[in-house]
Coordinates of N, CA and C in Angstrom, one line a residue:
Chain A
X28 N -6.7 12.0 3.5 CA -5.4 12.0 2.8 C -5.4 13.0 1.7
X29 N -4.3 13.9 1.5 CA -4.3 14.6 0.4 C -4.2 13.8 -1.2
X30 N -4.8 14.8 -1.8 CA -5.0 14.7 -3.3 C -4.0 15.3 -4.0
X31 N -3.5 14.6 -5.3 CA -1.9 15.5 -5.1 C -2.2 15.1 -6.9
X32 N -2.0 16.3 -7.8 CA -2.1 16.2 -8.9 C -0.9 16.6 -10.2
X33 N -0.4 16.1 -10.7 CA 0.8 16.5 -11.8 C 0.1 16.7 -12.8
X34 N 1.4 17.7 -13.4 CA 1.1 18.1 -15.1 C 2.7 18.4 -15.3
X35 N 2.1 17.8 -17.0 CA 1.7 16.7 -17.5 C 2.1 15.2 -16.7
X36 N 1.2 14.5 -17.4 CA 1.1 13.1 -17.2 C 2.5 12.4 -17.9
X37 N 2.7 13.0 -18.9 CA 4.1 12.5 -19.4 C 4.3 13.3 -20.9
X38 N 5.4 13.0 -20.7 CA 6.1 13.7 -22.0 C 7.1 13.3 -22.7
X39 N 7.2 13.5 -24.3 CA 8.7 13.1 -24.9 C 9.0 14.2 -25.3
X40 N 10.5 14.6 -25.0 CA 11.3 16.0 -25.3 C 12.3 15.3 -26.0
X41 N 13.2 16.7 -26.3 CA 14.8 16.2 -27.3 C 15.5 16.7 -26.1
X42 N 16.8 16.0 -26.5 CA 17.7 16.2 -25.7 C 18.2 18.3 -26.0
X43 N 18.5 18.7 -24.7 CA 19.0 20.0 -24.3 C 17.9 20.5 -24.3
X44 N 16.5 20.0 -24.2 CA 15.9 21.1 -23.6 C 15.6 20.9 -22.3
X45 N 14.4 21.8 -21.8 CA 14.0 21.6 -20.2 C 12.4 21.7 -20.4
X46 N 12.1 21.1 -19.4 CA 10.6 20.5 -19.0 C 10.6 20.9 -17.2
X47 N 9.4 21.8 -17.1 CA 9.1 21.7 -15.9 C 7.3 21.0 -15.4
X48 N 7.5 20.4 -14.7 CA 6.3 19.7 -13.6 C 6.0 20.2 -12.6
X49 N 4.5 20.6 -12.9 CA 3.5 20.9 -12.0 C 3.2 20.3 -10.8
X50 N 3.0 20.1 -9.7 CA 2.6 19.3 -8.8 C 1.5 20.3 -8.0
X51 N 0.2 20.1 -7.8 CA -0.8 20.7 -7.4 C -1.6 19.8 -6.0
X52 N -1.4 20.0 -4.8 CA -2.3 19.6 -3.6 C -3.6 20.0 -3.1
X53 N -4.3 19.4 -2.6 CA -5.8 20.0 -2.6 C -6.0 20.2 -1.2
X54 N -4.7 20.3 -0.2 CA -4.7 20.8 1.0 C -3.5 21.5 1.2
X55 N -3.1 22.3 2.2 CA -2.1 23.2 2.7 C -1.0 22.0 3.4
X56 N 0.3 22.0 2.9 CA 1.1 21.2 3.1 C 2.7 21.7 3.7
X57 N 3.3 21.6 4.6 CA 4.3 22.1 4.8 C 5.3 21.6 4.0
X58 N 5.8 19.9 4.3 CA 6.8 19.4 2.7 C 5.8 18.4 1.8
X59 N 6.9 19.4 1.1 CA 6.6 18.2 -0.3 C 7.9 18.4 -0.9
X60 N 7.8 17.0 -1.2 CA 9.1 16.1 -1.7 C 8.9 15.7 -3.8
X61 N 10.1 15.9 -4.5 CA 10.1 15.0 -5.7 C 10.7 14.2 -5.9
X62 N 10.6 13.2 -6.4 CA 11.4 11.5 -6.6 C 12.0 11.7 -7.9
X63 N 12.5 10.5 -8.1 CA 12.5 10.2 -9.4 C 12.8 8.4 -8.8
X64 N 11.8 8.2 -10.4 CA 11.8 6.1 -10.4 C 12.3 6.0 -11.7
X65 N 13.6 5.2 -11.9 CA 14.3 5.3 -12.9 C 13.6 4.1 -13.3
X66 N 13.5 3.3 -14.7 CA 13.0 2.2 -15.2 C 13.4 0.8 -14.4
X67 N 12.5 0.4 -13.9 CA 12.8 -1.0 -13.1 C 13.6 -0.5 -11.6
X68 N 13.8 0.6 -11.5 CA 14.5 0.8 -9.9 C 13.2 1.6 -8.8
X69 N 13.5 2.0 -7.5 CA 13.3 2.4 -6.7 C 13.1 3.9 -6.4
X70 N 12.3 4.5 -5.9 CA 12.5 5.9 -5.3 C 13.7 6.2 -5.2
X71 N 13.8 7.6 -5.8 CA 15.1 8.4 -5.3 C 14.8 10.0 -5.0
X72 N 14.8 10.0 -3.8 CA 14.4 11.6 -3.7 C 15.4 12.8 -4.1
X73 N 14.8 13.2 -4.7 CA 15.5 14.3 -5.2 C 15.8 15.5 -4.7
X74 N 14.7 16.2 -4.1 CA 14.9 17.2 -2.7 C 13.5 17.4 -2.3
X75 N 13.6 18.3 -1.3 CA 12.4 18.6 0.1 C 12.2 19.8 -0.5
X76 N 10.7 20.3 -0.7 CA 10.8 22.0 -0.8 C 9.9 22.0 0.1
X77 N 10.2 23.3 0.8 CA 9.6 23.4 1.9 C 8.8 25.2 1.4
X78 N 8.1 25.8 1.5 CA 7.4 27.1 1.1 C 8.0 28.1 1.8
X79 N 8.7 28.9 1.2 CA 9.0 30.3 2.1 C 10.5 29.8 2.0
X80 N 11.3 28.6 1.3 CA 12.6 28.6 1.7 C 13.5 27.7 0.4
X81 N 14.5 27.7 0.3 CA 15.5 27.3 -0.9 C 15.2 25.6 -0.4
X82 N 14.8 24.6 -1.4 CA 14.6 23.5 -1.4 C 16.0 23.0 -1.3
X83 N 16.0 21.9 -0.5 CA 16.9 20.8 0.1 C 17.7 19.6 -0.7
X84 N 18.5 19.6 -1.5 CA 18.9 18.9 -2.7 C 19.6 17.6 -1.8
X85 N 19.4 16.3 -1.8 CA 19.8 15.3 -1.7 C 21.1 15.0 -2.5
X86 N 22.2 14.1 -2.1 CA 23.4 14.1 -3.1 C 23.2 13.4 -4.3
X87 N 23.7 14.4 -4.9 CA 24.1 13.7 -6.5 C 22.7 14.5 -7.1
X88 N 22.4 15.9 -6.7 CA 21.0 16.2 -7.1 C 21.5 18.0 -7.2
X89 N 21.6 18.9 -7.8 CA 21.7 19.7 -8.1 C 20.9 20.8 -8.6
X90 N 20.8 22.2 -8.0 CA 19.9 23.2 -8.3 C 19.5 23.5 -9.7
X91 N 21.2 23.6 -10.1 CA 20.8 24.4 -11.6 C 20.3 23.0 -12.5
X92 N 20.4 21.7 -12.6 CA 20.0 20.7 -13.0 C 18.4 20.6 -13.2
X93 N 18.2 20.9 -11.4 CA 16.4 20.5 -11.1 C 15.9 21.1 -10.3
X94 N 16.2 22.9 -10.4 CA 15.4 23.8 -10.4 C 13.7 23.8 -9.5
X95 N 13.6 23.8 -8.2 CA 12.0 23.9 -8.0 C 12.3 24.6 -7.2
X96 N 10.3 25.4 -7.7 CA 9.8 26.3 -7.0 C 8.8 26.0 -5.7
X97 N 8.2 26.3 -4.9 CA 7.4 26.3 -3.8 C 6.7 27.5 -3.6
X98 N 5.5 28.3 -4.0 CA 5.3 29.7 -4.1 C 4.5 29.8 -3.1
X99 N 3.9 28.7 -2.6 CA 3.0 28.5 -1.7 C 2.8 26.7 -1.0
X100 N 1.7 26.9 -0.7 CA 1.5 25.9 0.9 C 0.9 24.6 -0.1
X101 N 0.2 24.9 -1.5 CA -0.5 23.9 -2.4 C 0.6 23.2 -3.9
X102 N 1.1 24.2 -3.8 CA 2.0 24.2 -5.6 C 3.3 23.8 -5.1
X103 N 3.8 23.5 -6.5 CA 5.1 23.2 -6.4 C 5.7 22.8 -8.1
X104 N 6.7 23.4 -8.5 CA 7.3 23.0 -10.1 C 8.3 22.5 -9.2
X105 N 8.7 21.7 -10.3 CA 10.0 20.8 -10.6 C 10.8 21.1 -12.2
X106 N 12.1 21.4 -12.7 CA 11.9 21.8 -13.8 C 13.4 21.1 -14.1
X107 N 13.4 20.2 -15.1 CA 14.2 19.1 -15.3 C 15.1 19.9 -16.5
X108 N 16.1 20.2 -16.5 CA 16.9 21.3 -17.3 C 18.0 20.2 -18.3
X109 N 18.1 21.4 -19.3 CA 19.2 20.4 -20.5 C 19.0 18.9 -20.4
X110 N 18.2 18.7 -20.4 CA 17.9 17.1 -20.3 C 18.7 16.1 -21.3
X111 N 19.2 15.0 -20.9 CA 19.6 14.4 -22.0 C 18.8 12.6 -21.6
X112 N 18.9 11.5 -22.2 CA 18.2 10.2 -22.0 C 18.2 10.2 -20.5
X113 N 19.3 9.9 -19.9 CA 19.4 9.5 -18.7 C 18.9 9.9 -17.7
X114 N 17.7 11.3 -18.2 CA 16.7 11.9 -17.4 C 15.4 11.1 -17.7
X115 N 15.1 10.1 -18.6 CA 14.3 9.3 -18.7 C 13.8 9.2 -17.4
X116 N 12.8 9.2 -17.0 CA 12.4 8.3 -15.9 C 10.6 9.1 -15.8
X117 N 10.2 8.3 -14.6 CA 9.1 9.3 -14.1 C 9.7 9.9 -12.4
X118 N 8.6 11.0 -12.7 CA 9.0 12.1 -11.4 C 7.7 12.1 -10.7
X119 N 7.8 11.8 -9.3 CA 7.0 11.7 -8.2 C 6.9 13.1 -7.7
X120 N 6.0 14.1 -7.0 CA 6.0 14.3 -6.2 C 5.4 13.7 -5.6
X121 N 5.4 14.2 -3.8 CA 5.2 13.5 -2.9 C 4.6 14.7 -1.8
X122 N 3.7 14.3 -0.6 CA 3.6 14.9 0.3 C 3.7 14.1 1.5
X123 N 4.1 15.0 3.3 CA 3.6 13.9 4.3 C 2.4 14.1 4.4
X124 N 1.7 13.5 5.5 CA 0.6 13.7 5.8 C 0.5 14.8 7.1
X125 N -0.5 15.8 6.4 CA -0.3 17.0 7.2 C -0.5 16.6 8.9
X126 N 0.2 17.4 9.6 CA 0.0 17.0 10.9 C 0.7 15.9 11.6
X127 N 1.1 14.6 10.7 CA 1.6 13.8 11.7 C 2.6 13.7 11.4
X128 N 3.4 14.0 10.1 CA 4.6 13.5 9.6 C 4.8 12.0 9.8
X129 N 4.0 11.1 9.2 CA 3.9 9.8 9.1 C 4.0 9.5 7.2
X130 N 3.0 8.8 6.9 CA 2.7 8.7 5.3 C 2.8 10.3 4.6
X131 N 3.6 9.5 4.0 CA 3.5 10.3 2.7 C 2.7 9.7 1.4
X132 N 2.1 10.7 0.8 CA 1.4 10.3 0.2 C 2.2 10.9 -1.8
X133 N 1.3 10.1 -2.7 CA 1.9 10.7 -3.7 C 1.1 10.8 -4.9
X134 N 1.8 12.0 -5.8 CA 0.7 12.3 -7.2 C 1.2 10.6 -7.8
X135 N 0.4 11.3 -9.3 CA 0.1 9.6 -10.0 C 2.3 9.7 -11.1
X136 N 2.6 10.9 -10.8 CA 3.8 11.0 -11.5 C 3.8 11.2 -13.0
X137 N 4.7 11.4 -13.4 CA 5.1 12.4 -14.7 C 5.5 11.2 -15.4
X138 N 5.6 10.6 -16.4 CA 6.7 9.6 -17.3 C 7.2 10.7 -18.2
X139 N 8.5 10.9 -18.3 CA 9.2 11.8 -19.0 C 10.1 11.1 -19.6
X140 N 10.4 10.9 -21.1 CA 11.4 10.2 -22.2 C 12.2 11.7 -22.8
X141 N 13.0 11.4 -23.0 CA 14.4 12.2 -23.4 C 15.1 11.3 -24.9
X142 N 14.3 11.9 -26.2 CA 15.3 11.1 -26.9 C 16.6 11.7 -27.5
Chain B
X2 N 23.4 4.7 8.4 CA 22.3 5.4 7.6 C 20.9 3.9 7.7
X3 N 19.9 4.8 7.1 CA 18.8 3.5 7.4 C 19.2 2.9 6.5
X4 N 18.2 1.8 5.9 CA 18.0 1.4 5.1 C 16.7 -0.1 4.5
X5 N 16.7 -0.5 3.3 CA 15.4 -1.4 3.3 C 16.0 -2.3 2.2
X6 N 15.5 -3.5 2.8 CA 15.9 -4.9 1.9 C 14.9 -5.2 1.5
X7 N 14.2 -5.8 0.0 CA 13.8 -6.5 -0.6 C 14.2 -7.2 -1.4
X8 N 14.2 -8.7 -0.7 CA 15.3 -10.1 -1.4 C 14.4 -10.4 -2.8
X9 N 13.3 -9.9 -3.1 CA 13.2 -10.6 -4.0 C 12.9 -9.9 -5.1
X10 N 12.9 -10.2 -6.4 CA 12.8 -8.8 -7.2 C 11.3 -9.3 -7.8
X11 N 11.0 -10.5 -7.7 CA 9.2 -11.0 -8.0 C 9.0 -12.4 -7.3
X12 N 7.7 -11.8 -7.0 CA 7.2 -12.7 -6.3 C 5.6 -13.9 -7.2
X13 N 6.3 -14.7 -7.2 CA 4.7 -15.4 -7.9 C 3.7 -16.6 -7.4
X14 N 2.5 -16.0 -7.3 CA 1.7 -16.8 -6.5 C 0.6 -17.1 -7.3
X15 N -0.2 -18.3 -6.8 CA -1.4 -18.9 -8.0 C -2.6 -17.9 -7.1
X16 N -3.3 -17.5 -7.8 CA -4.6 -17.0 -7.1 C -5.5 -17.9 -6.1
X17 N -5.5 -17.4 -4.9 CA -6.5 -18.2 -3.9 C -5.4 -18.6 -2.8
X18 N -3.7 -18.7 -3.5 CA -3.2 -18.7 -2.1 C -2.5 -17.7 -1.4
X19 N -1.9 -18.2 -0.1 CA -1.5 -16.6 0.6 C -0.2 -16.5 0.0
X20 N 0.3 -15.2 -0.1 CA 1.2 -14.4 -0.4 C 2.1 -13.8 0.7
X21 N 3.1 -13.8 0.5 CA 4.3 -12.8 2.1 C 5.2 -12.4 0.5
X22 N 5.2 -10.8 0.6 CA 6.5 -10.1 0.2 C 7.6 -9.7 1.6
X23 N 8.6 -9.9 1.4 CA 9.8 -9.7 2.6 C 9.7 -8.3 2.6
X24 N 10.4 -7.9 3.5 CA 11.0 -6.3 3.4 C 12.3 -6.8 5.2
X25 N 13.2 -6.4 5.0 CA 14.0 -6.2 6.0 C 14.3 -4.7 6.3
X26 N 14.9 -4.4 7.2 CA 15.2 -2.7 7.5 C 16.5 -2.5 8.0
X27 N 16.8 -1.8 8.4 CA 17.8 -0.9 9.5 C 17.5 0.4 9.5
X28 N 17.6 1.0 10.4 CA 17.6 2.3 11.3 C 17.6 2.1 12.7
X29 N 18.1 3.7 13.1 CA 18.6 3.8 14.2 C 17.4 4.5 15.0
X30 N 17.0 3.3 16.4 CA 15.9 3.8 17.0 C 15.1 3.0 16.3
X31 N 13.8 3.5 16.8 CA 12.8 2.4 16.6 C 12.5 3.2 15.3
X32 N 11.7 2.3 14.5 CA 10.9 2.4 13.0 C 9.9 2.7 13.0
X33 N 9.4 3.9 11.5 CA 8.4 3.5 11.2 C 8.4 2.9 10.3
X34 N 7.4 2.1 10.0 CA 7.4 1.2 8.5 C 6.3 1.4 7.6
X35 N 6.5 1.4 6.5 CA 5.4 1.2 5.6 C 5.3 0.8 4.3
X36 N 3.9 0.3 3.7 CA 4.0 -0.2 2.9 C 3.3 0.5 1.6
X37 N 4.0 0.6 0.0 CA 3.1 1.0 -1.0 C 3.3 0.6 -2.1
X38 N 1.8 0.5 -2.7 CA 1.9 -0.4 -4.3 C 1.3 0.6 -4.7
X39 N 1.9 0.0 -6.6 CA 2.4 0.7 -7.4 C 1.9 0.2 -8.9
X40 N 0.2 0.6 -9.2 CA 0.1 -0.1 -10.0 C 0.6 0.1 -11.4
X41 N 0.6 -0.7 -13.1 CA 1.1 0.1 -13.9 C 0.5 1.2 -14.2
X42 N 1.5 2.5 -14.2 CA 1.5 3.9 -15.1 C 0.7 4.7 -14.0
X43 N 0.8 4.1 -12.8 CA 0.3 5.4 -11.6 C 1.2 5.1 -10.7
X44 N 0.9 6.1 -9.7 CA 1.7 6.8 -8.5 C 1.4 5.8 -7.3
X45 N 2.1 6.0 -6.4 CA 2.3 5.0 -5.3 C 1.1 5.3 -4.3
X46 N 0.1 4.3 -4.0 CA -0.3 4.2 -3.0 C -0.6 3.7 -1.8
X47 N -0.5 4.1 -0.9 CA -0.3 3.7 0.6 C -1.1 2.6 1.1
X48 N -0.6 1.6 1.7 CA -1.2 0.3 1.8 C -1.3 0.1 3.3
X49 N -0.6 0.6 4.0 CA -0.4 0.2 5.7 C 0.9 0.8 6.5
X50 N 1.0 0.7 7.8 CA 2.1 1.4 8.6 C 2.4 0.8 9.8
X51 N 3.4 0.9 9.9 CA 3.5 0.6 11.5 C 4.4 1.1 12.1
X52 N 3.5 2.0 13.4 CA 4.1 3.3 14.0 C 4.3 2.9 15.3
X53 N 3.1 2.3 16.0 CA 3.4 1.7 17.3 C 2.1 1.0 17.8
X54 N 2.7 -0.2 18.7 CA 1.6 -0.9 19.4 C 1.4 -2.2 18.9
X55 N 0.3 -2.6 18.3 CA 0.0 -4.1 17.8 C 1.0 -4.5 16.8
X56 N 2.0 -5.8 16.8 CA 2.6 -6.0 15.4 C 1.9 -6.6 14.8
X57 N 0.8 -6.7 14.8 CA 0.0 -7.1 13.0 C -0.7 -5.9 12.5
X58 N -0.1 -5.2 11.3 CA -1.1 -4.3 11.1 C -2.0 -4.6 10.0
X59 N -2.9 -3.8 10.2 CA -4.1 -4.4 8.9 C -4.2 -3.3 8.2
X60 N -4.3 -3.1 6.5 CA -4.3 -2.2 5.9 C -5.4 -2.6 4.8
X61 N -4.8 -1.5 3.6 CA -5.7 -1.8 2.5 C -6.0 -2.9 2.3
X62 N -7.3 -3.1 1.0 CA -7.3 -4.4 0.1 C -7.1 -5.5 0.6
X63 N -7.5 -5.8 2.1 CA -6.9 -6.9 2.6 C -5.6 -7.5 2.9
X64 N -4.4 -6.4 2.9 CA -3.5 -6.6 3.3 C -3.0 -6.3 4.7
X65 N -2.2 -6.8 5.1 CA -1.2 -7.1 6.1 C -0.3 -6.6 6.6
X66 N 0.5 -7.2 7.6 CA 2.4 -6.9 7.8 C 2.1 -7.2 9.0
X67 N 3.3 -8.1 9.1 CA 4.0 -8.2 10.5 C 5.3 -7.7 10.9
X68 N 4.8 -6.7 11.8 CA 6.4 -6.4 12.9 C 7.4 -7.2 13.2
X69 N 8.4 -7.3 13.1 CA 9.1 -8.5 14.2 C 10.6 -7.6 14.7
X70 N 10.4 -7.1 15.6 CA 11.8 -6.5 16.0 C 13.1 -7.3 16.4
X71 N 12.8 -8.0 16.3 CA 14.0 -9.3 16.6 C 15.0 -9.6 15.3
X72 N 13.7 -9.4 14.4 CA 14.5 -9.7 13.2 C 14.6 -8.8 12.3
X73 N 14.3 -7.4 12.7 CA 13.8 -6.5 11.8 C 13.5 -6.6 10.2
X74 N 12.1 -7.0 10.8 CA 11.2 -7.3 9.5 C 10.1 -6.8 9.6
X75 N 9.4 -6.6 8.5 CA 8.4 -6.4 8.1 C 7.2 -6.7 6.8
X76 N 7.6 -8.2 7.1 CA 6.6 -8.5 5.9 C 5.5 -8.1 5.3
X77 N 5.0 -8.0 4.1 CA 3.6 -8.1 3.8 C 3.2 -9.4 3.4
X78 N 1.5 -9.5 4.0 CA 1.0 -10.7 3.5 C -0.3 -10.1 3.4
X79 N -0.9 -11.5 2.7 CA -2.4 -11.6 2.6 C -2.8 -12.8 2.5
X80 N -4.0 -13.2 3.3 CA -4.2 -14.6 3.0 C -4.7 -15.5 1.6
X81 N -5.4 -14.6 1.0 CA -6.0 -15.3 -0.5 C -5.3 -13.7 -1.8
X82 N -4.6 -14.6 -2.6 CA -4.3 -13.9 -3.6 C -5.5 -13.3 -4.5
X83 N -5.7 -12.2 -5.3 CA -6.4 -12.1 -6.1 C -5.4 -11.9 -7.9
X84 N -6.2 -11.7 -8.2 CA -5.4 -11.8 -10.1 C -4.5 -9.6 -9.9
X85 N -6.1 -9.2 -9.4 CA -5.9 -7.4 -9.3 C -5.0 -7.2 -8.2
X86 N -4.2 -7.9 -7.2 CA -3.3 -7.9 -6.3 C -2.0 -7.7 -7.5
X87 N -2.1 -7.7 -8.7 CA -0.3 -7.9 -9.1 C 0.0 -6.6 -9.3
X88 N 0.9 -6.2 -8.9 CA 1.6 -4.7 -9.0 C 3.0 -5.0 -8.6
X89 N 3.7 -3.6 -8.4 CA 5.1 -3.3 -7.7 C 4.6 -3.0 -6.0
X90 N 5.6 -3.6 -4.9 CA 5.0 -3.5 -3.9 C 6.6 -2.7 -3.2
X91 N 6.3 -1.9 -2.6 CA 7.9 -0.4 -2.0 C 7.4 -1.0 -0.3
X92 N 8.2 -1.2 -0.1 CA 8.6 -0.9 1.9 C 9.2 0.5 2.0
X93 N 9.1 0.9 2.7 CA 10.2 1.9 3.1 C 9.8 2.1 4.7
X94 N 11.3 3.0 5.0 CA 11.3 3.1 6.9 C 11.9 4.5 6.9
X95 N 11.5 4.9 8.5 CA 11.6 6.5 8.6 C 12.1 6.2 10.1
X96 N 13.0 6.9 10.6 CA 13.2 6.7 12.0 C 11.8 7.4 12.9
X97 N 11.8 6.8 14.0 CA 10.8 7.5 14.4 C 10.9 8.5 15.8
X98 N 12.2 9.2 15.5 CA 12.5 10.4 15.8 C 11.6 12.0 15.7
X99 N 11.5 12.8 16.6 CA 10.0 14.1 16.3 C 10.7 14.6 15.3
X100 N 9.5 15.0 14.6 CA 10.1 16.2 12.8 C 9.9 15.1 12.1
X101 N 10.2 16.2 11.3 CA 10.6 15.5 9.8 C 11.9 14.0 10.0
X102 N 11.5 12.7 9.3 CA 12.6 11.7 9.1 C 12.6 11.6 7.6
X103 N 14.0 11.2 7.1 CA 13.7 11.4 5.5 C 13.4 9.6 5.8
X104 N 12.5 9.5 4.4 CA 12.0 8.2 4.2 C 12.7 7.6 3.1
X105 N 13.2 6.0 3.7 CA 13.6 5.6 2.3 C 13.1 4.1 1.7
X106 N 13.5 4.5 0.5 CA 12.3 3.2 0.0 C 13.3 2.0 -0.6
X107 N 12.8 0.5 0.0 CA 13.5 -1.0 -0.8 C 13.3 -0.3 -2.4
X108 N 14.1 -1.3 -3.1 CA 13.8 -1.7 -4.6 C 13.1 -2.3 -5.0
X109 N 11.7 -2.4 -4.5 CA 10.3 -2.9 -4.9 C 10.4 -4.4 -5.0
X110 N 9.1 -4.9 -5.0 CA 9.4 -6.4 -5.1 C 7.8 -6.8 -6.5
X111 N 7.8 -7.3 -7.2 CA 6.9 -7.2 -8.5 C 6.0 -8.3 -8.5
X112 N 4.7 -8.4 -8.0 CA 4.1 -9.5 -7.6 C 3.2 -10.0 -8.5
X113 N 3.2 -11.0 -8.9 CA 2.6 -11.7 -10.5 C 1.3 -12.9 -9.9
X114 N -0.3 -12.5 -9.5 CA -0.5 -13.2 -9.6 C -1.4 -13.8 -10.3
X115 N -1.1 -15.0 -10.8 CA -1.2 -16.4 -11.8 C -2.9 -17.0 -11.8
X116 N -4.1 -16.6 -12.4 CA -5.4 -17.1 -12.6 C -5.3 -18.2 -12.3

């Protein structure tokens, strides 16, 4: 199973700034995915980046908002812009598992506060 | 569109007896299923699946799930609770269509078990 690493672990920002998250894999991955788990709710994916191509934004999820890069087959930012509370949450990335497209697997996640 | 039921938002059990978290589904075509807990202040990890063949699958930690396509379910169980069993426990289902399926996850179910 891949090893899937974030930075930071968490963070408190002010409102209107931006925070971007590291997501680091310790194998060559085609997708990887980032969530967000709002307090007390469920996964919500946010988009697919795929390497070599403009990530896939799920509705209600917007480029210039949440911004990621893919530069390669291991990395991946996520960069959470003008943030205000309601960006509170933590942020998952996520991988499948190479080769079968079955499990996905996931880093330990960001907790990010917005006061 | 798919989707994943979990009726209960906590589950509480005395240590030493068995446990069933529910998860119900929909999607179109047959399922995959799986299961992940979620302990506090880390990232989700993978407990079990079911892709095809036996419906009892056996996974981590002593955990479980049964298939039932009749009723599309997929519970988790285990037979003896432990205290280190309490976490957030995610279902989620993927069709099991070739490629990429986007995965989606229940609203967790929060399992409390009681010394």
């Amino acid at each position: 199973s891949a090893v899937i690493s974030q930075k930071p672990s968490r963070d408190i920002c002010q409102r209107g700034t931006s925070l971007t998250i590291q997501c680091q894999v310790d194998s060559q991955v085609t997708m990887m995915f980032w969530y967000r788990q709002q307090p007390g709710q469920s996964l919500t994916l946010i988009a697919t980046a795929n390497q070599g191509s403009e990530a896939t934004y799920e509705s209600g999820f917007v480029i210039d908002k949440f911004p990621i890069s893919r530069p390669n087959l291991t990395f991946s930012t996520l960069t959470v812009s003008n943030m205000s509370p309601e960006d509170s949450s933590i942020y998952l990335c996520s991988v499948n598992d190479r080769g079968r497209y079955n499990e996905q697997f996931f880093g330990p996640g960001t907790r990010l506060t917005v006061l | 569109a798919q989707s994943v039921a979990q009726p209960e938002d906590q589950v509480n059990v005395a240590e030493g007896n068995p446990l069933t978290v529910k998860c119900t589904y929909s999607v179109s075509g047959n399922p995959y299923l799986f299961w992940y807990v979620q302990y506090p202040n880390r990232g989700l990890q993978f407990l079990l699946k079911y892709i095809t063949g036996d419906n009892l699958v056996k996974g981590s930690y002593g955990f479980e799930a049964e298939f039932n396509k009749s009723q599309t379910s997929f519970h988790l169980k285990k037979p003896s609770a432990l205290v280190s069993d309490s976490a957030l426990y995610f279902c989620a289902v993927r069709g099991a269509a070739g490629g990429y399926q986007k995965v989606t996850f229940g609203t967790g179910t929060k399992l409390q078990v009681i010394p």
